[in-house]
Short mmCIF file of C-alpha atoms in Angstrom, two decimals:
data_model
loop_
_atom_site.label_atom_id
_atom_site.label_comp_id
_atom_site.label_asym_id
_atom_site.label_seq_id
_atom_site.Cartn_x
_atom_site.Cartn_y
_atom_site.Cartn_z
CA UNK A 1 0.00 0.00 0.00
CA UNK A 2 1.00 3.62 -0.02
CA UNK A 3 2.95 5.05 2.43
CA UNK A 4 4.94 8.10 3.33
CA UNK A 5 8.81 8.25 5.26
CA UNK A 6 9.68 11.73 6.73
CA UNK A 7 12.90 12.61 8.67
CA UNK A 8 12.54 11.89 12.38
CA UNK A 9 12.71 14.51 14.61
CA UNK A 10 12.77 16.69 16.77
CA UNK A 11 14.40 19.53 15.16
CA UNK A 12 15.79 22.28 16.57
CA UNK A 13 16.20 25.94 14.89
CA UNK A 14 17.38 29.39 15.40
CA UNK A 15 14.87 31.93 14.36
CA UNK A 16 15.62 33.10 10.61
CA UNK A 17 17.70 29.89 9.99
CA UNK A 18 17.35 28.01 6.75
CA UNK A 19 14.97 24.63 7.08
CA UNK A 20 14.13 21.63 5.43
CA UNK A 21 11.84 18.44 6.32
CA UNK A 22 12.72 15.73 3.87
CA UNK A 23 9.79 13.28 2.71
CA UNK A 24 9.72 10.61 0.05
CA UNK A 25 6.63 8.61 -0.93
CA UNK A 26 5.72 5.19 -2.43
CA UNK A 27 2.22 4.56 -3.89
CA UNK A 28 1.05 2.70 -6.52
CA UNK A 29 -0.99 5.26 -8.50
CA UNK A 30 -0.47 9.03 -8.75
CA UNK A 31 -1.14 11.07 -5.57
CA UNK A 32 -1.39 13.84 -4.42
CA UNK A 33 0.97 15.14 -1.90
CA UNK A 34 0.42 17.46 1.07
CA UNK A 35 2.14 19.18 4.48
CA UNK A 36 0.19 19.05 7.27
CA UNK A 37 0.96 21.08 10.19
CA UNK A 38 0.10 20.67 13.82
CA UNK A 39 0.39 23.40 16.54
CA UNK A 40 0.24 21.87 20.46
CA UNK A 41 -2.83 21.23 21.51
CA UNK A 42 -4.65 22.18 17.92
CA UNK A 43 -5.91 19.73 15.14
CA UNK A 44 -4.16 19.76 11.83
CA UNK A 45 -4.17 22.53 9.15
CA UNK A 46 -3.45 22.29 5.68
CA UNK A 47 0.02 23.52 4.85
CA UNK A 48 0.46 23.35 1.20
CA UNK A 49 -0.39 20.57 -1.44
CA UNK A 50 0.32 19.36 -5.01
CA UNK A 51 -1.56 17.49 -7.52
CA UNK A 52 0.84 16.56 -10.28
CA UNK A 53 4.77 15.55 -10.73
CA UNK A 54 6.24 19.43 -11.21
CA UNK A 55 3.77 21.31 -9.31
CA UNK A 56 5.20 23.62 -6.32
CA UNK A 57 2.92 24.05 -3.45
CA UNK A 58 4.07 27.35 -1.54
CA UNK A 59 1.67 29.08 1.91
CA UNK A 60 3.41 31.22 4.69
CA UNK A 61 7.00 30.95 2.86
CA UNK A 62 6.84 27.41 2.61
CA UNK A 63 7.66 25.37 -0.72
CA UNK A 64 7.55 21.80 -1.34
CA UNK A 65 8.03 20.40 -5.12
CA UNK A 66 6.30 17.39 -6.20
CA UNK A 67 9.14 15.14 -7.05
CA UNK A 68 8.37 12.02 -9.22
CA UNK A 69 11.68 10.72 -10.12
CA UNK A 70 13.17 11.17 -6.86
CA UNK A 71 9.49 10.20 -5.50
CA UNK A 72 9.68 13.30 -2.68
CA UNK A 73 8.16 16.37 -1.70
CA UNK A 74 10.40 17.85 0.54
CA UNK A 75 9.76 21.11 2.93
CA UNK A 76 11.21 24.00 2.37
CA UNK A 77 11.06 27.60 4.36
CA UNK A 78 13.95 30.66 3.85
CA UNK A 79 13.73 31.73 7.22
CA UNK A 80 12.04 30.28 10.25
CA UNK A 81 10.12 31.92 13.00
CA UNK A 82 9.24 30.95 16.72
CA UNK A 83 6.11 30.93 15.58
CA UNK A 84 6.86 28.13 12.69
CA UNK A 85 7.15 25.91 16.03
CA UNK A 86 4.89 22.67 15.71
CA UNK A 87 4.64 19.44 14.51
CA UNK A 88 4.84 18.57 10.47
CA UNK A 89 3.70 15.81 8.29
CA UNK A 90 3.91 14.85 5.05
CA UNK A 91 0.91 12.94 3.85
CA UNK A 92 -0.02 11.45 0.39
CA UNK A 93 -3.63 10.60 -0.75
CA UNK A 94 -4.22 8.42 -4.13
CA UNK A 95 -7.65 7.25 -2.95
CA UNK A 96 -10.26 8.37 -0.22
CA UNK A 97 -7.79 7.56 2.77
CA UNK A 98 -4.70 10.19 3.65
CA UNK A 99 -1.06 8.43 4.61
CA UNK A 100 0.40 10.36 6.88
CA UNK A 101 4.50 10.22 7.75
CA UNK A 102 5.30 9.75 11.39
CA UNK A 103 5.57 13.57 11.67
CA UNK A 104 8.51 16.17 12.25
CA UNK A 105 8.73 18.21 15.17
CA UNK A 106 10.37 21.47 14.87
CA UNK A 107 11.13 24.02 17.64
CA UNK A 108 12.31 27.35 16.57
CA UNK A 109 14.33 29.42 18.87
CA UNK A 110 14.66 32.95 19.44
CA UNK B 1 -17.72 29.08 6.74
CA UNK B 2 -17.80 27.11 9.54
CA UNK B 3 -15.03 24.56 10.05
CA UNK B 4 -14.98 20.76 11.36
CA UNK B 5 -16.75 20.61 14.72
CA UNK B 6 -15.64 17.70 16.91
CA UNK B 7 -17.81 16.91 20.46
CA UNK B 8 -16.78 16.40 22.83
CA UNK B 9 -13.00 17.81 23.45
CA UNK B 10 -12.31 16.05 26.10
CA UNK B 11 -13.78 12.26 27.71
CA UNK B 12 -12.55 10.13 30.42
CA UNK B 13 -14.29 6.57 30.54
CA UNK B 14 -13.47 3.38 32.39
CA UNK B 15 -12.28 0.05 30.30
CA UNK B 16 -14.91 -1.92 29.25
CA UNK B 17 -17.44 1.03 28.42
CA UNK B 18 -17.94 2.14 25.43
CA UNK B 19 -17.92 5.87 23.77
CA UNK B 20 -19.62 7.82 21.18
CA UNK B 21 -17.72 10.86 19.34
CA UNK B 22 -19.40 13.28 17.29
CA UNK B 23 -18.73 14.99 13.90
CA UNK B 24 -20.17 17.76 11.80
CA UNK B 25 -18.70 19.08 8.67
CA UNK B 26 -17.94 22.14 6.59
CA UNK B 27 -20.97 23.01 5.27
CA UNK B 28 -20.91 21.22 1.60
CA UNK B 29 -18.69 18.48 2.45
CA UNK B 30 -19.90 14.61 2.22
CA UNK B 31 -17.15 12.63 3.23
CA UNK B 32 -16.05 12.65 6.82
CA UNK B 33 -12.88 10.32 7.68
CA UNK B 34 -11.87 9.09 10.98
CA UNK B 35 -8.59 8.96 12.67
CA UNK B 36 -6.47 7.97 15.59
CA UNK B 37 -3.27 9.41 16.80
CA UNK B 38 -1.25 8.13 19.47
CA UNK B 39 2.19 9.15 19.92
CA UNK B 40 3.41 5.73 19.44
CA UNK B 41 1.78 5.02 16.20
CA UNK B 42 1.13 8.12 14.95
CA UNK B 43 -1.86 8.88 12.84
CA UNK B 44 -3.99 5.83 11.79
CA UNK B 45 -7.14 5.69 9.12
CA UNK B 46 -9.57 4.36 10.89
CA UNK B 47 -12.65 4.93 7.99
CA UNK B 48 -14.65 6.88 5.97
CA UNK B 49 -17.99 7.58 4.80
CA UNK B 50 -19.18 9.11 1.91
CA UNK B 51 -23.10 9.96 1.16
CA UNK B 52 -23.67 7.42 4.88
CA UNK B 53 -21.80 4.59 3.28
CA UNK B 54 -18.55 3.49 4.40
CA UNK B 55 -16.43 3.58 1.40
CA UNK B 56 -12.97 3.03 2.88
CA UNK B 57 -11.82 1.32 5.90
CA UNK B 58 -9.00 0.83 8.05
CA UNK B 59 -7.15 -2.02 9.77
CA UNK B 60 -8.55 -1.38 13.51
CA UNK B 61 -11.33 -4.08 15.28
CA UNK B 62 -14.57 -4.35 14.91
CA UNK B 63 -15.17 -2.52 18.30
CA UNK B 64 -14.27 0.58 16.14
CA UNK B 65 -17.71 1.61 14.25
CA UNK B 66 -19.32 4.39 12.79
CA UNK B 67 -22.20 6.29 10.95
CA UNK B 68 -23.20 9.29 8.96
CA UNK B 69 -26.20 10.63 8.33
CA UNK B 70 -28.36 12.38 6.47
CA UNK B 71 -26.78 15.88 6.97
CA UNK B 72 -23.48 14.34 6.46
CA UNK B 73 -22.69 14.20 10.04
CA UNK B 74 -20.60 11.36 11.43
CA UNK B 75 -20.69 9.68 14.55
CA UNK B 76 -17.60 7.26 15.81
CA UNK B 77 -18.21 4.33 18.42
CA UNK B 78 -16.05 2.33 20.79
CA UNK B 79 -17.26 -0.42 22.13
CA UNK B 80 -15.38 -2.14 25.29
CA UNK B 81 -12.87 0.16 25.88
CA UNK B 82 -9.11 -1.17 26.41
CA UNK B 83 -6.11 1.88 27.69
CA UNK B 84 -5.06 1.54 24.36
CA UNK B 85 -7.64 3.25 23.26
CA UNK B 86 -6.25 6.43 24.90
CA UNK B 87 -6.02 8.67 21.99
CA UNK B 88 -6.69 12.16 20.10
CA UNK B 89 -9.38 11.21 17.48
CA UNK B 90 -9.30 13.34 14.31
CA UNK B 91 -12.64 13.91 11.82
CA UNK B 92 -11.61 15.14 8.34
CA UNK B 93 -14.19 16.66 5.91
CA UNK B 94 -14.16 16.87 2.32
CA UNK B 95 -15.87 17.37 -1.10
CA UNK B 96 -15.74 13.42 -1.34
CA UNK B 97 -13.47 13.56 -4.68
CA UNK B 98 -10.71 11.13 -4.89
CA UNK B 99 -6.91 12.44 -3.98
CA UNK B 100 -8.25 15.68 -2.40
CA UNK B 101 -6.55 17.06 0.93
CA UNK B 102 -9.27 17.11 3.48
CA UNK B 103 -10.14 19.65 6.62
CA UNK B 104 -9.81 18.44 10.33
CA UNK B 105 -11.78 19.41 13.17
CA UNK B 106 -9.38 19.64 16.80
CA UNK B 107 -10.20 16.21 18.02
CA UNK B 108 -11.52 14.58 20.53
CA UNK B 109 -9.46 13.61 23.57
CA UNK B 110 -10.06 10.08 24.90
CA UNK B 111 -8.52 8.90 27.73
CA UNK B 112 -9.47 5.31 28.95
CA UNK B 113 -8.61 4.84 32.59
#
C-alpha cells in the first residue's frame, strides 16, 4: 500500500535559519501530496499541497516540489520563526484515505 | 464558513465502556474520515464515509464503528474500551473527490482509565 517516510525529529532551529523536512513517498498510483501542520494542543491545518509531478505548493514561505523521479516532496522555508514551532507531516492521498509520515517536530528558537 | 466541529474535546471513561464521538462538517462536504493518533503510532485511518456509506476502511477491530447521516454528520463508536484506546481522534471533511486534501476538526481527547 502507499505510504509516506519523513525525517525523524525533533528539530531544533534558530529563528531566521534556513529549514528543510525531507519526505519521500511510495504509492502505486499518482497522488497527491500534502504538508500538514500541527500546533500543540490544535488539530491539523493544511500547509500546502500538489496534484501533479512538477507542481510547487508554496503558503506562509513554505515550498515543497512534487518530485516524481526522486518520489519526494520535501519542505522548504527561507527563514524560520518561533512561531513556525509545531509538529509537520507529510501525507499522500491516491484514494479516499490520507497516509500520513510519522511527523517532524520542529522548535524554533529565538 | 464554519469549520470541522468535533464533540466532545475532552472524555474520560473506564475500560470496558464504550464511547460515542461526534462529527459535523464544513458546510458542503460529504465525506467525513476518521482517525487515531497516538504518539506511538502516529496517525492511523480508521474509515470513511461518503453519502452514509462506508467507502474506505482501516485495519482497527470491529469494536471501532461508525455512521453518517443524512446531513453528512458522522458519529464514531467504541465499544469495550481497552487503555489503548487512549487517543486524540481526528474527523476530516471533504468534497468526497478522490486524492483531495481534506479539513480536520481539533479532536476529541479520549482517555481510557
Amino acid at each position: 500500500g502507499d505510504s509516506v517516510t519523513q525525517m525523524e525529529g525533533p528539530v531544533t532551529l534558530s529563528e531566521e535559519a534556513f529549514l528543510t523536512i525531507n519526505c519521500t513517498y511510495t504509492a502505486t498510483g499518482y497522488p497527491s501530496l500534502f504538508w500538514y501542520v500541527q500546533y500543540p494542543g490544535e488539530g491539523l491545518q493544511l500547509l500546502l499541497k500538489a496534484t501533479k509531478a512538477d507542481d510547487k505548493g508554496s503558503n506562509k514561505g513554505f515550498e515543497a516540489t512534487y518530485r516524481k523521479e526522486t518520489t519526494s516532496f520535501h519542505l522548504e522555508k527561507g527563514s524560520v520563526q518561533v512561531s513556525d514551532s509545531a509538529v509537520y507531516f507529510c501525507v499522500s492521498n491516491s484514494g479516499y484515505a490520507l497516509n500520513f509520515g510519522k511527523g517532524t517536530s520542529l522548535l524554533v528558537t529565538p | 464558513k464554519a469549520g470541522v466541529t468535533q464533540t466532545p474535546r475532552y472524555l474520560i471513561k473506564t475500560r470496558g465502556q464504550q464511547v460515542t464521538l461526534s462529527c459535523s462538517p464544513i458546510s458542503g462536504h460529504r465525506s467525513v474520515s476518521w482517525y487515531q493518533q497516538t504518539p506511538g503510532q502516529g496517525l492511523q485511518f480508521l474509515f470513511e464515509y461518503f453519502s452514509e456509506t462506508q467507502r474506505n476502511k482501516g485495519n482497527f477491530p470491529g469494536r471501532f464503528s461508525g455512521r453518517q447521516f443524512s446531513n453528512s454528520r458522522s458519529e464514531m463508536n467504541v465499544s469495550t474500551l481497552e487503555l489503548g484506546d487512549s487517543a486524540l481522534y481526528l474527523c476530516a471533511t471533504s468534497q468526497g473527490q478522490a486524492n483531495t486534501e481534506a479539513f480536520f476538526g481539533q479532536g476529541t481527547r479520549l482517555t481510557v482509565v
